[in-house]
Coordinates of C-alpha atoms in Angstrom, one line a residue:
Chain A
X1 CA 24.4 -0.2 15.6
X2 CA 26.5 1.9 13.4
X3 CA 26.4 3.8 10.2
X4 CA 24.9 1.9 7.3
X5 CA 27.2 0.4 4.8
X6 CA 26.6 -1.6 1.6
X7 CA 27.9 -4.8 3.0
X8 CA 25.7 -4.8 6.1
X9 CA 23.2 -7.7 6.4
X10 CA 19.7 -6.9 7.5
X11 CA 18.2 -3.5 6.7
X12 CA 20.4 -0.5 6.2
X13 CA 19.4 3.1 5.9
X14 CA 22.2 5.2 4.5
X15 CA 21.9 9.0 4.4
X16 CA 18.2 8.9 3.6
X17 CA 16.9 12.4 3.0
X18 CA 13.5 13.7 1.9
X19 CA 12.4 17.3 1.6
X20 CA 9.0 18.8 1.0
X21 CA 8.7 22.4 0.1
X22 CA 12.4 22.9 0.9
X23 CA 12.1 21.5 4.4
X24 CA 13.8 18.2 5.3
X25 CA 11.2 15.9 6.8
X26 CA 13.8 13.1 6.8
X27 CA 17.3 14.4 7.2
X28 CA 20.4 12.2 6.5
X29 CA 18.9 9.2 8.4
X30 CA 21.4 6.4 8.7
X31 CA 21.0 3.3 10.8
X32 CA 21.1 -0.5 10.6
X33 CA 18.6 -3.2 11.5
X34 CA 20.7 -6.3 12.2
X35 CA 19.4 -9.7 11.2
X36 CA 17.8 -11.7 13.9
X37 CA 16.8 -8.7 15.9
X38 CA 13.9 -6.2 16.3
X39 CA 14.8 -2.5 15.7
X40 CA 12.4 -0.1 17.3
X41 CA 12.0 3.1 15.3
X42 CA 10.6 5.6 17.8
X43 CA 9.5 9.2 17.5
X44 CA 6.7 11.5 18.2
X45 CA 4.0 12.3 15.7
X46 CA 5.3 14.0 12.6
X47 CA 8.9 13.0 13.4
X48 CA 9.5 11.4 10.0
X49 CA 8.9 7.7 10.9
X50 CA 6.3 7.0 8.3
X51 CA 8.0 8.9 5.5
X52 CA 11.2 6.9 6.3
X53 CA 9.3 3.6 6.1
X54 CA 7.5 4.7 2.9
X55 CA 10.9 5.3 1.3
X56 CA 11.9 1.8 2.4
X57 CA 8.7 0.5 0.7
X58 CA 9.3 2.4 -2.5
X59 CA 6.2 4.5 -2.1
X60 CA 8.1 7.7 -1.6
X61 CA 11.3 8.5 -3.4
X62 CA 14.2 9.7 -1.4
X63 CA 16.0 12.8 -2.5
X64 CA 19.3 11.3 -1.3
X65 CA 20.5 8.1 0.3
X66 CA 19.2 4.6 0.0
X67 CA 17.7 1.7 1.8
X68 CA 19.3 -1.7 1.5
X69 CA 18.1 -5.1 2.3
X70 CA 21.0 -7.4 2.8
X71 CA 23.0 -4.9 0.8
X72 CA 20.5 -4.7 -2.1
X73 CA 18.0 -2.0 -3.0
X74 CA 14.4 -3.1 -2.8
X75 CA 13.9 -2.6 -6.6
X76 CA 17.0 -4.8 -7.2
X77 CA 15.5 -7.8 -5.3
X78 CA 14.1 -10.5 -7.6
X79 CA 10.8 -10.5 -5.8
X80 CA 10.4 -7.8 -3.2
X81 CA 7.0 -9.0 -2.2
X82 CA 8.4 -12.4 -1.3
X83 CA 11.4 -11.0 0.6
X84 CA 9.9 -8.1 2.6
X85 CA 6.6 -8.0 4.5
X86 CA 5.3 -4.4 4.8
X87 CA 2.7 -3.4 7.3
X88 CA 1.8 0.1 6.5
X89 CA -1.7 1.6 6.3
X90 CA -4.5 -0.8 7.2
X91 CA -7.0 1.7 5.7
X92 CA -5.5 1.3 2.2
X93 CA -7.4 -1.8 1.3
X94 CA -10.2 -2.2 -1.3
X95 CA -13.4 -2.1 0.8
X96 CA -15.4 -4.2 -1.7
X97 CA -13.1 -7.2 -1.6
X98 CA -13.4 -10.1 0.9
X99 CA -10.5 -10.8 3.2
X100 CA -9.9 -14.0 1.4
X101 CA -9.9 -12.4 -2.0
X102 CA -7.6 -9.6 -0.8
X103 CA -5.1 -12.3 0.3
X104 CA -5.7 -14.4 -2.9
X105 CA -4.7 -11.4 -5.1
X106 CA -1.4 -11.1 -3.3
X107 CA -0.8 -14.8 -3.4
X108 CA -1.6 -14.8 -7.1
X109 CA 0.7 -11.9 -7.8
X110 CA 3.6 -13.5 -5.9
X111 CA 2.9 -17.0 -7.4
X112 CA 2.2 -18.6 -4.0
X113 CA 0.3 -21.8 -3.5
X114 CA -3.4 -21.7 -2.6
X115 CA -2.5 -23.0 0.8
X116 CA -0.7 -19.8 1.6
X117 CA -3.9 -17.9 1.9
X118 CA -5.4 -20.4 4.3
X119 CA -2.2 -20.3 6.4
X120 CA -2.2 -16.5 6.5
X121 CA -5.9 -16.4 7.5
X122 CA -5.1 -18.9 10.3
X123 CA -2.0 -17.0 11.4
X124 CA -3.9 -13.7 11.6
X125 CA -6.9 -15.3 13.3
X126 CA -9.3 -14.4 10.4
X127 CA -10.6 -17.8 9.3
X128 CA -14.1 -17.2 10.6
X129 CA -14.5 -13.8 8.9
X130 CA -12.6 -14.6 5.6
X131 CA -15.7 -14.0 3.5
X132 CA -16.5 -10.7 5.0
X133 CA -15.8 -7.6 3.0
X134 CA -12.9 -5.4 4.1
X135 CA -15.2 -2.4 4.3
X136 CA -17.2 -4.0 7.1
X137 CA -14.2 -4.6 9.3
X138 CA -13.0 -2.7 12.3
X139 CA -9.6 -1.1 12.2
X140 CA -8.2 -3.9 14.4
X141 CA -9.4 -6.6 12.0
X142 CA -8.0 -4.7 9.1
X143 CA -4.7 -4.5 10.9
X144 CA -4.8 -8.2 11.3
X145 CA -5.4 -8.6 7.6
X146 CA -2.5 -6.4 6.8
X147 CA -0.3 -8.5 9.1
X148 CA -1.6 -11.6 7.3
X149 CA -0.7 -10.0 4.0
X150 CA 2.8 -9.1 5.2
X151 CA 3.4 -12.7 6.4
X152 CA 1.8 -14.4 3.4
X153 CA 5.1 -15.2 1.5
X154 CA 7.2 -16.0 4.6
X155 CA 9.4 -13.0 4.2
X156 CA 12.9 -12.5 5.5
X157 CA 12.3 -8.9 6.5
X158 CA 9.4 -7.2 8.2
X159 CA 8.9 -3.4 8.0
X160 CA 6.0 -2.4 10.2
X161 CA 4.4 1.0 10.9
X162 CA 2.4 1.0 14.1
X163 CA 1.4 -2.7 13.7
X164 CA -0.5 -2.8 17.0
X165 CA -2.6 0.2 16.2
X166 CA -6.2 -0.7 16.6
X167 CA -5.6 -4.2 18.0
X168 CA -7.1 -5.4 21.2
X169 CA -4.8 -6.5 24.0
X170 CA -4.8 -10.1 22.9
X171 CA -3.9 -9.1 19.3
X172 CA -1.2 -6.7 20.4
X173 CA 0.4 -9.3 22.6
X174 CA 0.3 -11.8 19.8
X175 CA 2.1 -9.3 17.5
X176 CA 4.8 -8.7 20.1
X177 CA 5.3 -12.4 20.7
X178 CA 5.3 -13.1 17.0
X179 CA 7.9 -10.5 16.3
X180 CA 10.2 -12.0 19.0
X181 CA 9.6 -15.4 17.5
X182 CA 10.3 -14.1 14.0
X183 CA 13.5 -12.4 14.9
X184 CA 14.6 -15.5 16.9
X185 CA 14.3 -17.4 13.7
X186 CA 16.8 -15.0 12.1
X187 CA 14.3 -12.5 10.6
X188 CA 15.0 -8.8 10.6
X189 CA 12.3 -6.5 12.0
X190 CA 12.0 -2.7 11.7
X191 CA 9.2 -1.7 14.0
X192 CA 8.0 1.9 13.9
X193 CA 5.8 3.2 16.7
X194 CA 5.2 6.0 19.0
X195 CA 4.1 3.5 21.7
X196 CA 6.9 3.2 24.2
X197 CA 5.3 0.1 25.6
X198 CA 5.7 -1.7 22.3
X199 CA 9.3 -0.8 22.2
X200 CA 10.1 -1.8 25.8
X201 CA 8.4 -5.1 25.2
X202 CA 10.1 -6.2 22.1
X203 CA 12.9 -4.0 20.7
X204 CA 16.5 -5.2 20.8
X205 CA 17.7 -1.9 19.4
X206 CA 16.2 1.5 19.4
X207 CA 16.5 4.3 17.0
X208 CA 14.9 7.6 18.0
X209 CA 13.9 10.2 15.4
X210 CA 12.7 13.7 15.9
X211 CA 12.1 16.4 13.3
X212 CA 13.5 14.1 10.6
X213 CA 16.9 13.5 12.4
X214 CA 18.2 10.6 14.4
X215 CA 18.6 11.9 17.9
X216 CA 19.6 8.7 19.6
X217 CA 20.4 5.1 18.7
X218 CA 21.6 2.1 20.7
X219 CA 20.6 -1.2 22.2
X220 CA 17.4 -1.3 24.3
X221 CA 19.6 -2.0 27.3
X222 CA 21.6 1.2 26.7
X223 CA 18.3 3.1 26.8
X224 CA 17.3 1.7 30.2
X225 CA 20.4 1.6 32.4
X226 CA 20.7 5.2 33.4
X227 CA 18.0 5.3 36.0
X228 CA 17.3 1.7 36.8
X229 CA 16.1 2.0 40.4
X230 CA 14.1 4.6 42.2
X231 CA 14.7 4.7 46.0
X232 CA 13.5 6.9 48.8
X233 CA 14.8 6.9 52.3
X234 CA 14.0 8.5 55.6
X235 CA 17.3 10.3 55.4
X236 CA 18.1 10.9 51.7
X237 CA 21.5 12.3 52.5
X238 CA 22.6 9.1 54.0
X239 CA 21.3 7.1 51.1
X240 CA 23.3 9.4 48.8
X241 CA 26.3 8.8 50.9
X242 CA 25.9 5.0 50.5
X243 CA 25.7 5.4 46.7
X244 CA 28.8 7.5 46.7
X245 CA 30.7 4.9 48.8
X246 CA 29.6 2.1 46.5
X247 CA 30.5 4.1 43.4
X248 CA 27.0 4.1 42.0
X249 CA 25.9 7.1 39.9
X250 CA 22.7 8.6 41.0
X251 CA 20.7 11.8 40.7
X252 CA 18.3 13.3 43.2
X253 CA 14.8 14.2 42.2
X254 CA 12.9 15.7 45.1
X255 CA 13.3 13.3 48.0
X256 CA 13.9 10.4 45.6
X257 CA 17.1 9.0 44.2
X258 CA 17.5 7.4 40.8
X259 CA 20.3 5.0 41.2
X260 CA 22.3 3.1 38.6
X261 CA 22.2 -0.1 40.5
X262 CA 20.0 -3.1 41.0
X263 CA 17.3 -2.9 43.7
X264 CA 18.7 -5.9 45.6
X265 CA 22.2 -4.4 45.7
X266 CA 20.8 -1.1 47.1
X267 CA 18.7 -2.9 49.6
X268 CA 21.7 -4.9 50.9
X269 CA 23.9 -1.8 51.1
X270 CA 21.2 0.1 53.0
X271 CA 20.9 -2.8 55.4
X272 CA 24.6 -2.8 56.0
X273 CA 24.6 1.0 56.6
X274 CA 21.4 1.1 58.6
X275 CA 19.7 3.3 56.1
X276 CA 15.9 3.0 56.3
X277 CA 14.3 2.8 52.8
X278 CA 10.7 4.0 52.4
X279 CA 10.5 3.1 48.7
X280 CA 12.4 0.9 46.3
X281 CA 11.3 0.1 42.8
X282 CA 12.7 -0.8 39.4
X283 CA 12.0 2.0 37.0
X284 CA 13.6 0.5 34.0
X285 CA 10.3 0.9 32.0
X286 CA 10.2 4.6 32.6
X287 CA 13.8 5.2 31.5
X288 CA 13.0 5.0 27.8
X289 CA 10.1 7.4 28.3
X290 CA 12.3 9.8 30.1
X291 CA 14.9 9.7 27.4
X292 CA 12.3 10.0 24.7
X293 CA 10.8 13.1 26.4
X294 CA 14.2 14.5 26.9
X295 CA 15.5 14.0 23.4
X296 CA 12.3 14.7 21.3
X297 CA 10.2 17.7 21.3
X298 CA 8.1 16.9 18.3
X299 CA 6.8 19.4 15.9
X300 CA 3.3 18.9 17.1
X301 CA 4.1 18.5 20.8
X302 CA 1.7 19.9 23.3
X303 CA 4.2 19.5 26.1
X304 CA 5.1 23.2 26.3
X305 CA 1.5 24.3 26.4
X306 CA 0.4 25.6 29.8
X307 CA -2.7 24.5 31.4
X308 CA -4.3 27.8 30.7
X309 CA -3.5 27.4 27.0
X310 CA -5.0 24.0 26.9
X311 CA -8.2 25.4 28.6
Chain B
X1 CA -4.5 -14.8 16.4
X2 CA -4.6 -16.7 19.6
X3 CA -1.5 -16.9 21.7
X4 CA -1.4 -20.6 21.5
X5 CA -1.2 -20.6 17.7
X6 CA 2.1 -18.6 17.7
X7 CA 4.3 -19.9 14.9
X8 CA 6.3 -18.7 12.0
X9 CA 4.8 -18.1 8.6
X10 CA 6.2 -20.9 6.6
X11 CA 9.3 -20.0 4.7
X12 CA 8.8 -20.4 1.0
X13 CA 11.1 -21.0 -1.8
X14 CA 11.1 -18.8 -4.8
X15 CA 12.4 -15.5 -3.6
X16 CA 14.4 -15.4 -6.8
X17 CA 11.2 -15.7 -8.9
X18 CA 10.3 -12.4 -10.5
X19 CA 6.7 -11.4 -11.1
X20 CA 6.1 -11.9 -14.9
X21 CA 4.2 -9.4 -17.0
X22 CA 1.4 -11.8 -17.9
X23 CA 0.9 -12.6 -14.2
X24 CA 0.5 -8.9 -13.6
X25 CA -2.1 -8.8 -16.4
X26 CA -4.0 -11.8 -14.9
X27 CA -4.0 -10.1 -11.5
X28 CA -5.3 -6.8 -13.0
X29 CA -8.1 -8.7 -14.9
X30 CA -9.1 -10.4 -11.7
X31 CA -9.1 -7.0 -9.8
X32 CA -11.5 -5.7 -12.5
X33 CA -14.1 -8.3 -11.8
X34 CA -13.7 -9.5 -8.2
X35 CA -15.9 -7.1 -6.4
X36 CA -19.7 -7.0 -6.2
X37 CA -19.7 -3.5 -7.7
X38 CA -17.5 -4.4 -10.7
X39 CA -19.5 -7.5 -11.3
X40 CA -22.7 -5.4 -11.2
X41 CA -21.2 -3.0 -13.8
X42 CA -20.3 -5.8 -16.2
X43 CA -23.7 -7.5 -15.6
X44 CA -25.5 -4.2 -16.4
X45 CA -23.4 -3.7 -19.6
X46 CA -24.2 -7.3 -20.7
X47 CA -27.9 -6.7 -20.0
X48 CA -27.9 -3.5 -22.0
X49 CA -26.1 -5.2 -24.9
X50 CA -28.7 -8.0 -24.9
X51 CA -31.6 -5.5 -24.7
X52 CA -30.1 -3.4 -27.6
X53 CA -29.5 -6.4 -29.8
X54 CA -32.9 -8.0 -29.1
X55 CA -34.7 -4.7 -29.3
X56 CA -33.1 -3.9 -32.7
X57 CA -34.0 -7.3 -34.0
X58 CA -37.6 -7.0 -32.9
X59 CA -37.8 -3.4 -34.3
X60 CA -36.2 -4.4 -37.6
X61 CA -38.5 -7.4 -38.0
X62 CA -41.5 -5.2 -37.3
X63 CA -40.4 -2.8 -40.0
X64 CA -39.9 -5.6 -42.4
X65 CA -36.2 -4.9 -42.6
X66 CA -33.9 -7.9 -42.9
X67 CA -32.0 -8.7 -39.7
X68 CA -28.4 -9.5 -40.4
X69 CA -25.3 -10.0 -38.3
X70 CA -23.9 -6.8 -39.6
X71 CA -27.0 -4.7 -39.0
X72 CA -27.2 -5.9 -35.4
X73 CA -23.5 -5.8 -34.4
X74 CA -23.0 -2.5 -36.2
X75 CA -26.0 -0.8 -34.7
X76 CA -24.8 -0.7 -31.2
X77 CA -21.8 1.5 -31.8
X78 CA -23.0 4.2 -29.4
X79 CA -23.2 1.6 -26.6
X80 CA -19.7 0.5 -27.4
X81 CA -18.3 4.0 -27.5
X82 CA -19.7 4.8 -24.1
X83 CA -19.3 1.4 -22.3
X84 CA -15.7 0.7 -23.4
X85 CA -14.2 3.9 -22.0
X86 CA -15.9 3.1 -18.7
X87 CA -14.1 -0.2 -18.5
X88 CA -10.8 1.5 -19.3
X89 CA -11.4 4.2 -16.6
X90 CA -12.3 1.6 -13.9
X91 CA -9.2 -0.5 -14.8
X92 CA -6.9 2.5 -14.5
X93 CA -8.3 4.3 -11.5
X94 CA -9.5 1.6 -9.1
X95 CA -6.2 1.3 -7.2
X96 CA -5.8 5.0 -6.9
X97 CA -9.4 5.4 -5.7
X98 CA -8.9 2.9 -2.9
X99 CA -5.3 3.7 -2.2
X100 CA -4.4 0.1 -2.8
X101 CA -1.2 1.2 -4.6
X102 CA 0.1 1.1 -1.0
X103 CA -0.4 -2.6 -1.1
X104 CA 0.8 -3.5 -4.5
X105 CA 3.7 -1.1 -5.2
X106 CA 5.9 -2.5 -2.4
X107 CA 5.4 -6.0 -3.8
X108 CA 6.9 -5.2 -7.2
X109 CA 10.3 -4.0 -8.4
X110 CA 8.9 -1.2 -10.4
X111 CA 5.6 0.4 -11.3
X112 CA 5.8 0.5 -15.1
X113 CA 4.9 -3.2 -15.4
X114 CA 1.7 -2.8 -13.4
X115 CA 0.8 0.3 -15.3
X116 CA 1.0 -1.4 -18.7
X117 CA -0.7 -4.5 -17.2
X118 CA -3.7 -2.4 -16.4
X119 CA -3.8 -1.1 -19.9
X120 CA -3.7 -4.6 -21.4
X121 CA -6.2 -5.9 -18.8
X122 CA -8.7 -3.2 -19.7
X123 CA -8.2 -3.9 -23.4
X124 CA -8.7 -7.6 -23.0
X125 CA -11.9 -7.2 -20.9
X126 CA -13.3 -4.8 -23.4
X127 CA -12.6 -7.2 -26.3
X128 CA -14.3 -9.9 -24.3
X129 CA -17.4 -7.8 -24.0
X130 CA -17.3 -6.9 -27.7
X131 CA -17.0 -10.6 -28.6
X132 CA -20.0 -11.2 -26.4
X133 CA -21.9 -8.7 -28.5
X134 CA -20.8 -10.4 -31.7
X135 CA -21.8 -13.8 -30.5
X136 CA -25.2 -12.5 -29.4
X137 CA -25.7 -10.7 -32.7
X138 CA -24.8 -13.9 -34.6
X139 CA -27.2 -16.0 -32.5
X140 CA -30.1 -13.6 -32.9
X141 CA -29.4 -13.1 -36.7
X142 CA -29.2 -16.8 -37.2
X143 CA -32.4 -17.4 -35.2
X144 CA -34.3 -14.8 -37.2
X145 CA -32.9 -15.2 -40.6
X146 CA -32.3 -18.9 -40.6
X147 CA -29.9 -19.9 -43.3
X148 CA -30.9 -17.1 -45.7
X149 CA -28.2 -16.0 -48.0
X150 CA -26.4 -12.8 -47.0
X151 CA -27.2 -13.3 -43.4
X152 CA -23.5 -13.0 -42.5
X153 CA -22.4 -11.0 -45.5
X154 CA -19.7 -8.5 -44.5
X155 CA -19.3 -10.2 -41.1
X156 CA -15.5 -10.3 -41.4
X157 CA -15.2 -6.5 -42.0
X158 CA -17.7 -5.9 -39.2
X159 CA -15.7 -8.0 -36.8
X160 CA -12.5 -6.1 -37.7
X161 CA -14.2 -2.7 -37.5
X162 CA -16.0 -3.6 -34.3
X163 CA -12.9 -4.8 -32.5
X164 CA -10.8 -1.8 -33.7
X165 CA -13.6 0.6 -32.5
X166 CA -13.8 -1.3 -29.2
X167 CA -10.1 -1.0 -28.6
X168 CA -10.0 2.7 -29.7
X169 CA -12.9 3.5 -27.3
X170 CA -11.3 1.6 -24.4
X171 CA -8.0 3.1 -24.9
X172 CA -9.6 6.6 -25.0
X173 CA -10.9 5.9 -21.5
X174 CA -7.6 4.3 -20.4
X175 CA -5.5 7.2 -21.6
X176 CA -7.6 9.9 -20.0
X177 CA -8.0 8.0 -16.8
X178 CA -4.2 7.4 -16.6
X179 CA -3.6 11.1 -16.7
X180 CA -6.6 12.2 -14.5
X181 CA -6.4 9.4 -12.0
X182 CA -9.8 10.1 -10.5
X183 CA -12.7 7.8 -11.5
X184 CA -15.5 10.3 -11.3
X185 CA -13.5 13.1 -12.9
X186 CA -12.4 10.8 -15.7
X187 CA -15.9 9.6 -16.4
X188 CA -17.2 13.2 -16.6
X189 CA -14.3 14.2 -18.8
X190 CA -14.8 11.3 -21.2
X191 CA -18.6 12.1 -21.5
X192 CA -18.0 15.9 -21.9
X193 CA -15.2 15.5 -24.4
X194 CA -17.2 12.9 -26.4
X195 CA -20.6 14.6 -26.4
X196 CA -19.7 18.3 -26.1
X197 CA -16.0 18.7 -26.9
X198 CA -16.1 17.3 -30.4
X199 CA -19.1 19.4 -31.3
X200 CA -17.4 22.5 -30.1
X201 CA -14.2 21.7 -32.0
X202 CA -16.2 21.2 -35.1
X203 CA -18.1 24.5 -34.6
X204 CA -15.2 26.7 -33.6
X205 CA -12.4 25.1 -35.6
X206 CA -14.0 23.4 -38.5
X207 CA -10.8 23.3 -40.6
X208 CA -8.7 21.8 -37.7
X209 CA -11.4 19.5 -36.3
X210 CA -9.9 16.4 -38.0
X211 CA -6.7 17.0 -36.2
X212 CA -8.3 17.8 -32.8
X213 CA -11.4 15.6 -32.6
X214 CA -11.4 12.4 -30.5
X215 CA -13.2 10.4 -33.1
X216 CA -10.9 11.0 -36.1
X217 CA -9.5 7.5 -35.8
X218 CA -13.0 6.0 -35.6
X219 CA -13.8 8.0 -38.7
X220 CA -10.8 6.5 -40.5
X221 CA -12.1 3.0 -39.7
X222 CA -15.5 3.8 -41.4
X223 CA -13.7 5.1 -44.5
X224 CA -15.7 6.7 -47.3
X225 CA -15.2 10.0 -49.1
X226 CA -15.0 12.1 -45.9
X227 CA -12.4 9.9 -44.2
X228 CA -9.7 11.8 -42.4
X229 CA -6.1 11.9 -43.7
X230 CA -3.3 9.9 -42.1
X231 CA -1.9 13.1 -40.6
X232 CA -5.2 13.9 -39.0
X233 CA -5.4 10.4 -37.5
X234 CA -1.9 10.6 -36.2
X235 CA -2.6 14.0 -34.7
X236 CA -5.8 12.9 -33.0
X237 CA -4.3 9.7 -31.7
X238 CA -1.3 11.6 -30.3
X239 CA -3.5 14.3 -28.7
X240 CA -6.1 12.0 -27.1
X241 CA -4.3 8.8 -26.6
X242 CA -0.5 9.0 -26.6
X243 CA -0.1 12.2 -24.7
X244 CA -2.5 11.4 -21.8
X245 CA -1.1 7.9 -21.6
X246 CA 2.4 9.2 -21.5
X247 CA 1.4 11.7 -18.8
X248 CA -0.2 8.9 -16.8
X249 CA 2.9 6.7 -17.1
X250 CA 5.1 9.6 -16.0
X251 CA 2.8 10.4 -13.0
X252 CA 2.7 6.7 -12.0
X253 CA 6.5 6.5 -12.1
X254 CA 7.1 9.7 -10.2
X255 CA 4.2 10.1 -7.9
X256 CA 4.0 9.2 -4.2
X257 CA 1.6 6.4 -3.7

């Protein structure tokens, strides 16, 4: 991950800026989404994620900067619809059209064979409801349709805004597995979400945005090594002493220690030094959340509200 | 979307294939007729056209007036002037009304092609409806008049005038809808301007009405001693067609979808 440059393969954001009423909602956003990987774009509500993705899709014009796909602007691609699959707003579909007709229109526009529609319906699990009108579908089913539309042309890039929103557990799992599969085949994925679980499950790289600015970027591993193991001991001081001797970084939170070491290494060391552990768990999953909460405040955050204010 | 069916979408050739303008037009035509509501609108328009032509034929026969192609096709001008702008409005505003621009804009390199494809699609559909009226009028006239001489006298001029009026009416709806971008508001505007606006202009600004009226170009088609001047036609076309169409194009290019 580094600053975007024209020659970078995959998706590159270079100094993308957008202001409304004199206020930057996207402010000099630069990052790369390498090919063959999933880049998680994480931020609280109102952080500028959707605006950034809308700029990538050509729906919103940036005041400055550009988005490049394999070094080319979207509008310079011969057929953007065949090259990039966008999953944006599942409510932006004509309610009077059937699912099949909605896909057929896209296939017709992109000069795809008739079989592409059937394949997309099958891929999205919508064959049995293909003749239903979009207006009669649940949000989850619309989300599946939008996914089917994005995958219709077999694109090289996927740009997705909250793709698991509204999906049931099975659907969400399918999306996560599909994205891994897609990136393993060399595809480039930019996945925007405020759901940390999605990011933890699939992202290879993470870009965090807050109030329009990138506040952190790195590999998913980099986001999860700082507090990898939570441990509690009968004598916390002795546990801290063991950590110091082993050269492990740690911090104390109450009677618990967050240690930068694998649980099995801590367990072995405690056994050697006769330190009795009362708790030992891998807290890799919460590391991202902690970092997210630490780095983002979010314009619409309710974190600072007191219980009295909430009441 | 079962876990067992996990597989890649097939990679297709043709990423270097641009979307041609005529393909865009074909898609826009399909979008105009592929929902139940749009089909219902066209069915209603067709039924009204049939009712008008048959009704006029029956009435004329009852009055002892000869029924000719020209009398039938030319007598439903009001229907044309109201129905055709409706087609233009629906063609231009449907994507905005349902926010489907979010679906289609990212697929294309630019928006201008789709904008003009909508214009052409609406015009082609309107012409198709007008041709339906002509065919219907010809069939009824032939059925009632047999091979009587003069049954189709002046048909060529009527066809030309009818098609030109059809296109003018459609483009009136297209242009206003392009600028207004809201279906209901565009329909109300077209009706108000057509039925009230022109009358007000004639009353308040009688000397300038030729320059400001929406129907100046239609008046030029009819000809006769009161026909408008070329300058009046150009002024009216600019005011009610070119300017709103230009505004619509500009908004389409600049707006956020």
